[in-house]
mmCIF file of C-alpha atoms in Angstrom:
data_model
loop_
_atom_site.group_PDB
_atom_site.id
_atom_site.type_symbol
_atom_site.label_atom_id
_atom_site.label_comp_id
_atom_site.label_asym_id
_atom_site.label_seq_id
_atom_site.Cartn_x
_atom_site.Cartn_y
_atom_site.Cartn_z
ATOM 1 C CA UNK A 211 26.280 40.692 -44.109
ATOM 2 C CA UNK A 212 30.070 40.996 -43.800
ATOM 3 C CA UNK A 213 29.705 43.704 -41.163
ATOM 4 C CA UNK A 214 27.442 41.453 -39.093
ATOM 5 C CA UNK A 215 29.899 38.574 -39.474
ATOM 6 C CA UNK A 216 32.820 40.690 -38.303
ATOM 7 C CA UNK A 217 30.769 41.915 -35.326
ATOM 8 C CA UNK A 218 29.940 38.343 -34.364
ATOM 9 C CA UNK A 219 33.601 37.336 -34.529
ATOM 10 C CA UNK A 220 34.554 40.291 -32.340
ATOM 11 C CA UNK A 221 31.946 39.376 -29.721
ATOM 12 C CA UNK A 222 33.061 35.736 -29.663
ATOM 13 C CA UNK A 223 36.673 36.846 -29.213
ATOM 14 C CA UNK A 224 35.672 38.931 -26.193
ATOM 15 C CA UNK A 225 33.601 36.300 -24.417
ATOM 16 C CA UNK A 226 35.745 33.279 -25.341
ATOM 17 C CA UNK A 227 39.448 34.218 -25.400
ATOM 18 C CA UNK A 228 41.583 31.743 -27.251
ATOM 19 C CA UNK A 229 38.544 30.055 -28.743
ATOM 20 C CA UNK A 230 39.487 27.294 -31.138
ATOM 21 C CA UNK A 231 37.704 25.745 -34.047
ATOM 22 C CA UNK A 232 36.058 22.503 -33.007
ATOM 23 C CA UNK A 233 38.342 20.582 -35.336
ATOM 24 C CA UNK A 234 41.404 21.649 -33.397
ATOM 25 C CA UNK A 235 40.048 20.211 -30.152
ATOM 26 C CA UNK A 236 38.775 17.076 -31.832
ATOM 27 C CA UNK A 237 41.992 16.434 -33.760
ATOM 28 C CA UNK A 238 44.135 16.688 -30.620
ATOM 29 C CA UNK A 239 41.804 14.446 -28.655
ATOM 30 C CA UNK A 240 41.843 11.918 -31.492
ATOM 31 C CA UNK A 241 45.653 11.931 -31.661
ATOM 32 C CA UNK A 242 45.926 11.359 -27.911
ATOM 33 C CA UNK A 243 43.459 8.464 -28.078
ATOM 34 C CA UNK A 244 45.255 6.885 -31.036
ATOM 35 C CA UNK A 245 48.765 7.133 -29.594
ATOM 36 C CA UNK A 246 47.991 6.011 -26.041
ATOM 37 C CA UNK A 247 47.809 2.238 -26.792
ATOM 38 C CA UNK A 248 51.228 2.365 -28.495
ATOM 39 C CA UNK A 249 52.660 4.376 -25.599
ATOM 40 C CA UNK A 250 51.276 1.926 -23.034
ATOM 41 C CA UNK A 251 52.576 -1.084 -24.968
ATOM 42 C CA UNK A 252 55.999 0.462 -25.484
ATOM 43 C CA UNK A 253 56.433 1.406 -21.827
ATOM 44 C CA UNK A 254 55.480 -2.133 -20.805
ATOM 45 C CA UNK A 255 58.137 -3.515 -23.181
ATOM 46 C CA UNK A 256 60.679 -1.012 -21.870
ATOM 47 C CA UNK A 257 59.936 -1.996 -18.276
ATOM 48 C CA UNK A 258 60.361 -5.666 -19.193
ATOM 49 C CA UNK A 259 63.655 -4.865 -20.963
ATOM 50 C CA UNK A 260 62.237 -6.586 -24.059
ATOM 51 C CA UNK A 261 64.696 -5.133 -26.544
ATOM 52 C CA UNK A 262 63.332 -6.912 -29.657
ATOM 53 C CA UNK A 263 59.840 -5.807 -28.643
ATOM 54 C CA UNK A 264 60.515 -2.130 -28.033
ATOM 55 C CA UNK A 265 62.904 -1.933 -30.982
ATOM 56 C CA UNK A 266 60.110 -3.172 -33.244
ATOM 57 C CA UNK A 267 57.889 -0.363 -31.964
ATOM 58 C CA UNK A 268 60.356 2.380 -32.884
ATOM 59 C CA UNK A 269 59.397 3.034 -36.547
ATOM 60 C CA UNK A 270 55.712 3.536 -35.715
ATOM 61 C CA UNK A 271 56.586 5.792 -32.785
ATOM 62 C CA UNK A 272 58.973 7.832 -34.911
ATOM 63 C CA UNK A 273 56.304 8.290 -37.557
ATOM 64 C CA UNK A 274 53.950 9.773 -34.971
ATOM 65 C CA UNK A 275 56.768 11.759 -33.346
ATOM 66 C CA UNK A 276 57.621 13.421 -36.657
ATOM 67 C CA UNK A 277 54.131 14.958 -36.805
ATOM 68 C CA UNK A 278 54.413 16.788 -33.467
ATOM 69 C CA UNK A 279 54.475 20.598 -33.441
ATOM 70 C CA UNK A 280 57.552 22.524 -32.342
ATOM 71 C CA UNK A 281 55.865 23.673 -29.125
ATOM 72 C CA UNK A 282 53.009 22.522 -26.935
ATOM 73 C CA UNK A 283 49.649 23.842 -28.147
ATOM 74 C CA UNK A 284 48.332 26.748 -26.113
ATOM 75 C CA UNK A 285 45.343 26.293 -23.842
ATOM 76 C CA UNK A 286 42.130 26.546 -25.825
ATOM 77 C CA UNK A 287 38.417 26.704 -25.249
ATOM 78 C CA UNK A 288 36.710 23.494 -26.293
ATOM 79 C CA UNK A 289 32.993 23.750 -25.706
ATOM 80 C CA UNK A 290 32.310 24.475 -22.028
ATOM 81 C CA UNK A 291 35.883 23.805 -20.857
ATOM 82 C CA UNK A 292 39.323 25.238 -21.363
ATOM 83 C CA UNK A 293 41.757 22.466 -22.187
ATOM 84 C CA UNK A 294 45.316 22.822 -20.992
ATOM 85 C CA UNK A 295 47.922 20.523 -22.521
ATOM 86 C CA UNK A 296 50.974 20.967 -20.282
ATOM 87 C CA UNK A 297 50.912 19.818 -16.652
ATOM 88 C CA UNK A 298 53.196 22.610 -15.451
ATOM 89 C CA UNK A 299 51.038 25.174 -17.232
ATOM 90 C CA UNK A 300 47.960 23.538 -15.728
ATOM 91 C CA UNK A 301 49.354 24.183 -12.241
ATOM 92 C CA UNK A 302 49.569 27.885 -13.112
ATOM 93 C CA UNK A 303 46.003 27.886 -14.436
ATOM 94 C CA UNK A 304 44.750 26.123 -11.310
ATOM 95 C CA UNK A 305 46.554 28.619 -9.066
ATOM 96 C CA UNK A 306 45.050 31.523 -11.006
ATOM 97 C CA UNK A 307 41.562 30.048 -10.665
ATOM 98 C CA UNK A 308 42.013 29.616 -6.910
ATOM 99 C CA UNK A 309 43.225 33.216 -6.654
ATOM 100 C CA UNK A 310 40.202 34.429 -8.597
ATOM 101 C CA UNK A 311 42.187 36.030 -11.400
ATOM 102 C CA UNK A 312 42.119 35.658 -15.153
ATOM 103 C CA UNK A 313 44.990 33.953 -16.939
ATOM 104 C CA UNK A 314 45.923 34.293 -20.615
ATOM 105 C CA UNK A 315 42.585 35.976 -21.223
ATOM 106 C CA UNK A 316 40.518 33.179 -19.680
ATOM 107 C CA UNK A 317 38.386 34.283 -16.688
ATOM 108 C CA UNK A 318 38.935 32.592 -13.336
ATOM 109 C CA UNK A 319 35.426 31.133 -13.571
ATOM 110 C CA UNK A 320 36.517 28.949 -16.505
ATOM 111 C CA UNK A 321 36.572 25.179 -16.133
ATOM 112 C CA UNK A 322 40.228 24.299 -16.720
ATOM 113 C CA UNK A 323 40.859 20.675 -17.672
ATOM 114 C CA UNK A 324 44.225 18.989 -18.155
ATOM 115 C CA UNK A 325 44.333 16.844 -21.304
ATOM 116 C CA UNK A 326 47.503 14.842 -21.833
ATOM 117 C CA UNK A 327 48.415 14.690 -25.520
ATOM 118 C CA UNK A 328 51.248 12.215 -24.779
ATOM 119 C CA UNK A 329 53.809 14.365 -26.587
ATOM 120 C CA UNK A 330 56.362 14.098 -23.755
ATOM 121 C CA UNK A 331 55.857 10.346 -23.367
ATOM 122 C CA UNK A 332 56.305 9.896 -27.103
ATOM 123 C CA UNK A 333 59.576 11.845 -27.040
ATOM 124 C CA UNK A 334 60.723 9.870 -24.008
ATOM 125 C CA UNK A 335 59.961 6.505 -25.610
ATOM 126 C CA UNK A 336 61.639 7.350 -28.930
ATOM 127 C CA UNK A 337 64.727 8.772 -27.239
ATOM 128 C CA UNK A 338 64.976 5.932 -24.733
ATOM 129 C CA UNK A 339 64.812 3.263 -27.436
ATOM 130 C CA UNK A 340 67.385 5.100 -29.545
ATOM 131 C CA UNK A 341 69.684 5.295 -26.511
ATOM 132 C CA UNK A 342 69.291 1.557 -25.884
ATOM 133 C CA UNK A 343 70.207 0.979 -29.537
ATOM 134 C CA UNK A 344 73.330 3.134 -28.903
ATOM 135 C CA UNK A 345 72.076 5.810 -31.269
ATOM 136 C CA UNK A 346 73.093 8.541 -28.845
ATOM 137 C CA UNK A 347 72.928 11.346 -31.386
ATOM 138 C CA UNK A 348 69.406 10.293 -32.332
ATOM 139 C CA UNK A 349 68.386 10.076 -28.677
ATOM 140 C CA UNK A 350 69.785 13.546 -28.026
ATOM 141 C CA UNK A 351 67.803 14.994 -30.941
ATOM 142 C CA UNK A 352 64.590 13.280 -29.806
ATOM 143 C CA UNK A 353 64.943 14.440 -26.221
ATOM 144 C CA UNK A 354 65.792 17.958 -27.390
ATOM 145 C CA UNK A 355 62.623 18.076 -29.492
ATOM 146 C CA UNK A 356 60.619 16.765 -26.569
ATOM 147 C CA UNK A 357 62.063 19.406 -24.253
ATOM 148 C CA UNK A 358 61.287 22.144 -26.771
ATOM 149 C CA UNK A 359 57.661 21.027 -26.544
ATOM 150 C CA UNK A 360 57.617 20.377 -22.783
ATOM 151 C CA UNK A 361 60.564 22.340 -21.321
ATOM 152 C CA UNK A 362 59.978 21.448 -17.679
ATOM 153 C CA UNK A 363 59.373 17.733 -18.123
ATOM 154 C CA UNK A 364 61.504 16.044 -15.482
ATOM 155 C CA UNK A 365 61.959 12.607 -17.053
ATOM 156 C CA UNK A 366 62.999 14.076 -20.403
ATOM 157 C CA UNK A 367 65.457 16.349 -18.591
ATOM 158 C CA UNK A 368 67.094 13.458 -16.749
ATOM 159 C CA UNK A 369 67.384 11.343 -19.886
ATOM 160 C CA UNK A 370 68.790 14.251 -21.887
ATOM 161 C CA UNK A 371 71.519 14.712 -19.272
ATOM 162 C CA UNK A 372 72.261 10.965 -19.346
ATOM 163 C CA UNK A 373 72.554 11.161 -23.126
ATOM 164 C CA UNK A 374 74.988 14.078 -22.909
ATOM 165 C CA UNK A 375 77.070 11.947 -20.549
ATOM 166 C CA UNK A 376 76.870 9.062 -23.025
ATOM 167 C CA UNK A 377 78.171 11.385 -25.732
ATOM 168 C CA UNK A 378 80.895 12.731 -23.371
ATOM 169 C CA UNK A 379 79.470 16.192 -24.071
ATOM 170 C CA UNK A 380 80.657 17.359 -20.649
ATOM 171 C CA UNK A 381 80.794 21.076 -21.431
ATOM 172 C CA UNK A 382 77.113 21.071 -22.450
ATOM 173 C CA UNK A 383 75.879 19.629 -19.156
ATOM 174 C CA UNK A 384 76.330 22.513 -16.637
ATOM 175 C CA UNK A 385 74.621 25.250 -18.710
ATOM 176 C CA UNK A 386 71.738 22.952 -19.618
ATOM 177 C CA UNK A 387 71.132 21.999 -15.981
ATOM 178 C CA UNK A 388 71.472 25.600 -14.775
ATOM 179 C CA UNK A 389 68.858 26.723 -17.306
ATOM 180 C CA UNK A 390 66.461 23.991 -16.213
ATOM 181 C CA UNK A 391 66.896 24.574 -12.486
ATOM 182 C CA UNK A 392 66.429 28.331 -12.905
ATOM 183 C CA UNK A 393 62.845 27.850 -14.093
ATOM 184 C CA UNK A 394 61.715 24.558 -12.535
ATOM 185 C CA UNK A 395 59.437 24.915 -9.518
ATOM 186 C CA UNK A 396 58.453 21.400 -8.472
ATOM 187 C CA UNK A 397 61.365 18.961 -8.772
ATOM 188 C CA UNK A 398 61.925 17.360 -5.378
ATOM 189 C CA UNK A 399 65.152 17.940 -3.407
ATOM 190 C CA UNK A 400 66.714 14.590 -4.302
ATOM 191 C CA UNK A 401 66.012 15.109 -7.992
ATOM 192 C CA UNK A 402 67.566 18.572 -7.872
ATOM 193 C CA UNK A 403 70.567 17.149 -6.017
ATOM 194 C CA UNK A 404 71.004 14.473 -8.683
ATOM 195 C CA UNK A 405 71.038 17.087 -11.440
ATOM 196 C CA UNK A 406 73.464 19.327 -9.554
ATOM 197 C CA UNK A 407 75.733 16.327 -9.013
ATOM 198 C CA UNK A 408 75.477 15.572 -12.741
ATOM 199 C CA UNK A 409 76.582 19.154 -13.327
ATOM 200 C CA UNK A 410 79.610 18.287 -11.200
ATOM 201 C CA UNK A 411 80.342 15.295 -13.407
ATOM 202 C CA UNK A 412 80.195 17.624 -16.394
ATOM 203 C CA UNK A 413 82.679 19.994 -14.771
ATOM 204 C CA UNK A 414 84.957 17.084 -13.843
ATOM 205 C CA UNK A 415 84.812 15.682 -17.366
ATOM 206 C CA UNK A 416 85.761 19.097 -18.715
ATOM 207 C CA UNK A 417 88.670 19.313 -16.252
ATOM 208 C CA UNK A 418 87.252 21.988 -13.923
ATOM 209 C CA UNK A 419 87.729 20.199 -10.600
ATOM 210 C CA UNK A 420 87.076 23.252 -8.411
ATOM 211 C CA UNK A 421 83.649 23.780 -9.997
ATOM 212 C CA UNK A 422 83.000 20.029 -9.793
ATOM 213 C CA UNK A 423 83.653 20.023 -6.041
ATOM 214 C CA UNK A 424 81.428 23.063 -5.555
ATOM 215 C CA UNK A 425 78.565 21.376 -7.422
ATOM 216 C CA UNK A 426 79.005 18.144 -5.451
ATOM 217 C CA UNK A 427 78.904 19.976 -2.131
ATOM 218 C CA UNK A 428 75.819 21.917 -3.243
ATOM 219 C CA UNK A 429 74.161 18.603 -4.111
ATOM 220 C CA UNK A 430 75.055 17.123 -0.728
ATOM 221 C CA UNK A 431 73.571 20.162 1.022
ATOM 222 C CA UNK A 432 70.233 19.137 -0.520
ATOM 223 C CA UNK A 433 70.742 15.391 -0.162
ATOM 224 C CA UNK A 434 73.561 14.452 2.274
ATOM 225 C CA UNK A 435 73.738 10.832 1.103
ATOM 226 C CA UNK A 436 73.658 11.580 -2.629
ATOM 227 C CA UNK A 437 75.720 8.871 -4.308
ATOM 228 C CA UNK A 438 76.411 10.911 -7.440
ATOM 229 C CA UNK A 439 77.831 13.772 -5.387
ATOM 230 C CA UNK A 440 80.040 11.271 -3.543
ATOM 231 C CA UNK A 441 81.263 9.987 -6.914
ATOM 232 C CA UNK A 442 82.163 13.510 -8.017
ATOM 233 C CA UNK A 443 84.067 14.182 -4.800
ATOM 234 C CA UNK A 444 85.937 10.908 -5.255
ATOM 235 C CA UNK A 445 86.885 11.932 -8.803
ATOM 236 C CA UNK A 446 88.092 15.298 -7.525
ATOM 237 C CA UNK A 447 90.147 13.669 -4.775
ATOM 238 C CA UNK A 448 91.740 11.242 -7.236
ATOM 239 C CA UNK A 449 92.605 14.084 -9.617
ATOM 240 C CA UNK A 450 94.081 16.167 -6.809
ATOM 241 C CA UNK A 451 96.043 13.151 -5.485
ATOM 242 C CA UNK A 452 97.484 12.466 -8.919
ATOM 243 C CA UNK A 453 98.535 16.090 -9.221
ATOM 244 C CA UNK A 454 100.454 16.036 -5.914
#
């Protein structure tokens, strides 16, 4: 009996790479369905700048946020489809399917489906509310956890940089942005320019005006009218004028 059981498991592993127990798929789907109403309500309150409203939502959001895993769950077979939980990863799976090649053990013929678990939105909401409450250290920790789960999430990246600025953690900004830009593939030119200009602000805050000017000019090469790059160049000019 045990031999037959082991043989069955081996066959399933070959024909369904990454197969998950049904409970895994169901539990994740249930979490996403349960958290979405709170996410939608919170984002509406945030958009309306209803501070009492979104502040009141924070404890419930934090309770859910505390249950999140350290990383995004890997793609898994759920019935007839392969569910992918990260939008950047989903782009890679879609490209592999179009190219007719297997990816992570799943054949190109698989039906890949993107299922948003709302992990990134949850991290964004918790961090954003903490920032608005001037809990900058808390916001930084929440955004950092969110980025560990969804490393290429653009909104989390921008808010994390803003939080570093709020904490005057200037030296931390350039290496963080460089790491992000080295792996990101789909941030638009203006968004990249904004981050490079923010890197310049980090350099300026740390007293490295030459590096700040270089970053600002790099940002303007991508976006000639970038206001953040202009701000950096103004800071550099003021510093150089004061030194003369």
